[in-house]
Amino acid sequence: MFITTLLIPLARHSLPLLTAMTFIVGTASAILYGTLNQLASLVFPDSGAFPAAYTSGLQASAGLVLITTLGTGFGGSQQHGGAVNAEWAFYGVISVLVAISWFAFIRLISTSHCVKQSMDQRDSSLSQQDLAALSTPFLDEKSNNEAKEYAEERLLLLSSSFSAIDLLPSQPLPTISDTDVTFVFLWKRTWPCCASLIITVASSMAVASSFNQTKSTNTTSDSLPRILFYVRLFSDLLGRPATLLFPPRSVSCVGLVTAARLIFVPLFFLDVNNTLVLGDWGMIFGVAAFAFTSGYVATGIRQLAPNALTDTRTEVTVPKQSSLINVSFSMAVLLGLVVTFVLLLKK
């Protein structure tokens, strides 16, 4: 990733090469981001502050990009030679920041006692799960179906609202193993969180991808898209720690916020198509509120999602759920880009 970022200026005149480099950088970033999400859910599963902290750090990285851009003059009005030097300087600094981040991640994995202890517990749970699977004899199709039905009955029993007094004293409480918790089961428990995340991120991507289509009421200025870009980033950043001051009470509350913020989407695209004029300030404040609620919902979902597991929260199931949320996030990004392309084709 470090080398790829450093060599991006070489692809300025080759779209296929630039696409390949972007794919490499994006894939590496997604892997690192997903790993951090899993670590956060594993190390401090009951802490709402940790998701707010690392997601805020992700958004705050835009500040470093802004400082680097201003410091190197990248994207300015220099002559050709000066623009090329600024481009190399910009990506050189970004590459150094990437290297520093990577070494910091390695240090976190190798030296943090909390991380090491949690990873050991997870590895132990996975080993026990593998041993249980290996010790189970091979079953024929009929026996395998019976085993699946038995596992489903156990899951339904655990999911139902029963009380301990309804059980006979000699009757043991039902238990569930990590092998019974499949991604299908996790989806049934987590789908409201995933749906809210997909709607929130997809709409945010659709709006952000269209910033370059906005036009200022001041015809002599072309700075509105850049202003909206940084307003979105920093408003999203503020929305994440806001979950600590005003914690979301339930997934239903987050769903209401998700639905309410969608009101801005048609207004934004009507303004882009010059059908409805919000004005520069209307657009700026609208994007600020839209991005703030985006950060709030995205962080609130990660804080509330583990509560949906209740009786199945272990060192294995929580990271599994985090992976499911990461996949939902990626699907939302792609969905937002597809919506943007469709709207641009119709324009």
Coordinates of C-alpha atoms in Angstrom, one line a residue, residues 158-159 189 305-314:
L158 CA -33.2 -19.3 23.2
S159 CA -34.8 -16.5 21.1
R189 CA -30.7 -10.9 14.9
A305 CA -25.5 -4.2 17.5
P306 CA -23.9 -6.4 20.2
N307 CA -27.0 -6.1 22.3
A308 CA -28.9 -8.1 19.7
L309 CA -26.9 -11.2 20.5
T310 CA -27.9 -11.3 24.2
D311 CA -27.5 -15.0 25.0
T312 CA -25.0 -15.7 22.2
R313 CA -22.3 -13.1 22.9
T314 CA -18.9 -14.9 22.9

